[in-house]
mmCIF file of C-alpha atoms in Angstrom:
data_model
loop_
_atom_site.group_PDB
_atom_site.id
_atom_site.type_symbol
_atom_site.label_atom_id
_atom_site.label_comp_id
_atom_site.label_asym_id
_atom_site.label_seq_id
_atom_site.Cartn_x
_atom_site.Cartn_y
_atom_site.Cartn_z
ATOM 1 C CA UNK A 1 37.840 80.201 -15.502
ATOM 2 C CA UNK A 2 40.607 79.933 -18.012
ATOM 3 C CA UNK A 3 41.399 83.199 -19.738
ATOM 4 C CA UNK A 4 43.145 82.941 -23.052
ATOM 5 C CA UNK A 5 43.169 84.316 -26.556
ATOM 6 C CA UNK A 6 42.104 82.216 -29.458
ATOM 7 C CA UNK A 7 43.988 81.911 -32.717
ATOM 8 C CA UNK A 8 41.342 84.227 -34.243
ATOM 9 C CA UNK A 9 42.311 87.037 -31.844
ATOM 10 C CA UNK A 10 46.013 86.585 -32.587
ATOM 11 C CA UNK A 11 45.341 86.601 -36.336
ATOM 12 C CA UNK A 12 43.116 89.685 -36.079
ATOM 13 C CA UNK A 13 45.813 91.613 -34.211
ATOM 14 C CA UNK A 14 48.795 90.405 -36.235
ATOM 15 C CA UNK A 15 50.957 93.368 -37.174
ATOM 16 C CA UNK A 16 49.392 95.716 -34.608
ATOM 17 C CA UNK A 17 51.947 98.079 -33.078
ATOM 18 C CA UNK A 18 51.807 98.436 -29.300
ATOM 19 C CA UNK A 19 51.094 100.368 -27.179
ATOM 20 C CA UNK A 20 47.531 100.640 -28.449
ATOM 21 C CA UNK A 21 44.207 101.802 -27.070
ATOM 22 C CA UNK A 22 40.810 100.144 -27.523
ATOM 23 C CA UNK A 23 39.930 102.156 -30.624
ATOM 24 C CA UNK A 24 43.216 101.349 -32.372
ATOM 25 C CA UNK A 25 42.896 97.647 -31.467
ATOM 26 C CA UNK A 26 39.307 97.349 -32.724
ATOM 27 C CA UNK A 27 40.075 99.346 -35.875
ATOM 28 C CA UNK A 28 43.010 97.056 -36.636
ATOM 29 C CA UNK A 29 40.931 93.913 -36.042
ATOM 30 C CA UNK A 30 38.121 95.265 -38.228
ATOM 31 C CA UNK A 31 40.578 96.047 -41.022
ATOM 32 C CA UNK A 32 41.751 92.412 -40.791
ATOM 33 C CA UNK A 33 38.114 91.309 -41.293
ATOM 34 C CA UNK A 34 38.067 89.669 -37.853
ATOM 35 C CA UNK A 35 35.100 87.446 -36.956
ATOM 36 C CA UNK A 36 32.262 89.117 -35.063
ATOM 37 C CA UNK A 37 33.075 87.118 -31.916
ATOM 38 C CA UNK A 38 36.562 88.681 -31.857
ATOM 39 C CA UNK A 39 35.154 92.213 -32.165
ATOM 40 C CA UNK A 40 32.665 91.471 -29.366
ATOM 41 C CA UNK A 41 35.510 90.253 -27.137
ATOM 42 C CA UNK A 42 37.665 93.300 -27.938
ATOM 43 C CA UNK A 43 34.783 95.619 -27.072
ATOM 44 C CA UNK A 44 35.314 94.520 -23.450
ATOM 45 C CA UNK A 45 38.559 96.509 -23.357
ATOM 46 C CA UNK A 46 38.520 99.646 -21.203
ATOM 47 C CA UNK A 47 38.128 103.020 -22.866
ATOM 48 C CA UNK A 48 41.204 105.205 -22.445
ATOM 49 C CA UNK A 49 43.537 102.397 -21.344
ATOM 50 C CA UNK A 50 46.808 101.795 -23.177
ATOM 51 C CA UNK A 51 47.664 98.142 -23.748
ATOM 52 C CA UNK A 52 51.391 97.423 -23.950
ATOM 53 C CA UNK A 53 51.266 93.996 -25.593
ATOM 54 C CA UNK A 54 49.078 91.105 -26.693
ATOM 55 C CA UNK A 55 49.126 89.551 -23.199
ATOM 56 C CA UNK A 56 47.491 92.655 -21.725
ATOM 57 C CA UNK A 57 44.829 92.609 -24.439
ATOM 58 C CA UNK A 58 44.083 88.940 -23.725
ATOM 59 C CA UNK A 59 43.922 89.475 -19.961
ATOM 60 C CA UNK A 60 41.510 92.375 -20.362
ATOM 61 C CA UNK A 61 39.141 90.821 -22.873
ATOM 62 C CA UNK A 62 38.397 88.040 -20.384
ATOM 63 C CA UNK A 63 37.492 85.467 -22.972
ATOM 64 C CA UNK A 64 36.073 82.684 -20.837
ATOM 65 C CA UNK A 65 34.513 80.697 -23.646
ATOM 66 C CA UNK A 66 36.519 79.713 -26.632
ATOM 67 C CA UNK A 67 35.387 81.194 -29.897
ATOM 68 C CA UNK A 68 34.666 77.614 -30.912
ATOM 69 C CA UNK A 69 32.115 77.272 -28.096
ATOM 70 C CA UNK A 70 30.449 80.467 -29.310
ATOM 71 C CA UNK A 71 30.496 79.202 -32.876
ATOM 72 C CA UNK A 72 29.273 75.678 -32.183
ATOM 73 C CA UNK A 73 26.333 76.944 -30.098
ATOM 74 C CA UNK A 74 25.095 79.394 -32.753
ATOM 75 C CA UNK A 75 21.448 78.606 -33.442
ATOM 76 C CA UNK A 76 20.824 76.758 -30.167
ATOM 77 C CA UNK A 77 17.273 77.362 -28.950
ATOM 78 C CA UNK A 78 17.004 78.736 -25.416
ATOM 79 C CA UNK A 79 16.301 78.010 -22.684
ATOM 80 C CA UNK A 80 18.367 74.830 -22.804
ATOM 81 C CA UNK A 81 19.604 72.417 -20.162
ATOM 82 C CA UNK A 82 23.042 70.807 -20.050
ATOM 83 C CA UNK A 83 21.924 67.675 -21.928
ATOM 84 C CA UNK A 84 20.419 69.731 -24.765
ATOM 85 C CA UNK A 85 23.564 71.876 -24.977
ATOM 86 C CA UNK A 86 25.854 68.834 -25.133
ATOM 87 C CA UNK A 87 23.694 67.102 -27.750
ATOM 88 C CA UNK A 88 23.542 70.259 -29.883
ATOM 89 C CA UNK A 89 27.304 70.859 -29.666
ATOM 90 C CA UNK A 90 28.030 67.243 -30.573
ATOM 91 C CA UNK A 91 25.647 67.421 -33.549
ATOM 92 C CA UNK A 92 27.550 70.489 -34.775
ATOM 93 C CA UNK A 93 30.904 68.681 -34.663
ATOM 94 C CA UNK A 94 32.409 70.353 -31.594
ATOM 95 C CA UNK A 95 35.998 69.433 -30.808
ATOM 96 C CA UNK A 96 36.811 67.425 -27.706
ATOM 97 C CA UNK A 97 38.177 70.590 -26.053
ATOM 98 C CA UNK A 98 34.861 72.415 -26.507
ATOM 99 C CA UNK A 99 32.935 69.357 -25.311
ATOM 100 C CA UNK A 100 35.131 69.168 -22.188
ATOM 101 C CA UNK A 101 34.293 72.797 -21.394
ATOM 102 C CA UNK A 102 30.573 72.169 -21.855
ATOM 103 C CA UNK A 103 30.636 68.964 -19.778
ATOM 104 C CA UNK A 104 31.753 71.077 -16.798
ATOM 105 C CA UNK A 105 28.460 73.003 -16.840
ATOM 106 C CA UNK A 106 26.420 72.467 -13.678
ATOM 107 C CA UNK A 107 23.359 70.235 -14.052
ATOM 108 C CA UNK A 108 19.884 71.304 -13.001
ATOM 109 C CA UNK A 109 20.055 74.737 -14.606
ATOM 110 C CA UNK A 110 18.271 76.060 -17.683
ATOM 111 C CA UNK A 111 20.584 78.360 -19.598
ATOM 112 C CA UNK A 112 19.052 81.424 -21.268
ATOM 113 C CA UNK A 113 21.894 82.519 -23.570
ATOM 114 C CA UNK A 114 25.463 81.854 -24.674
ATOM 115 C CA UNK A 115 26.585 84.391 -22.068
ATOM 116 C CA UNK A 116 24.731 82.448 -19.384
ATOM 117 C CA UNK A 117 26.450 79.249 -20.519
ATOM 118 C CA UNK A 118 29.931 80.808 -20.621
ATOM 119 C CA UNK A 119 29.596 82.448 -17.224
ATOM 120 C CA UNK A 120 28.683 79.079 -15.682
ATOM 121 C CA UNK A 121 31.582 77.012 -17.046
ATOM 122 C CA UNK A 122 33.787 76.389 -14.003
ATOM 123 C CA UNK A 123 37.566 76.531 -14.214
ATOM 124 C CA UNK A 124 39.188 73.287 -15.253
#
């Protein structure tokens, strides 16, 4: 799966001085009024680890779904199959990039949550 940081993560951590630990990173993002999805992703960082730069933060948050996928699927009723997920995302105005990610979901599965969806999107 593709691991990357979204623009929201970069904006939330703009001006942060490295090295930084999890607490400093989350405190900085919170002070920047970062979206909840960014805080959730940053909570995946290891306690006690020192991150030397933004690349290390991105690698260790393991964001496998774009924040847009999270956002566009807010309110989706579960369980949902691939067709329902695609129709819902399209009705919410998902970008082509988000739709491409969702089209890679395996068929024949009923997804129980956004986490279930994200963990089943294969690498492009």
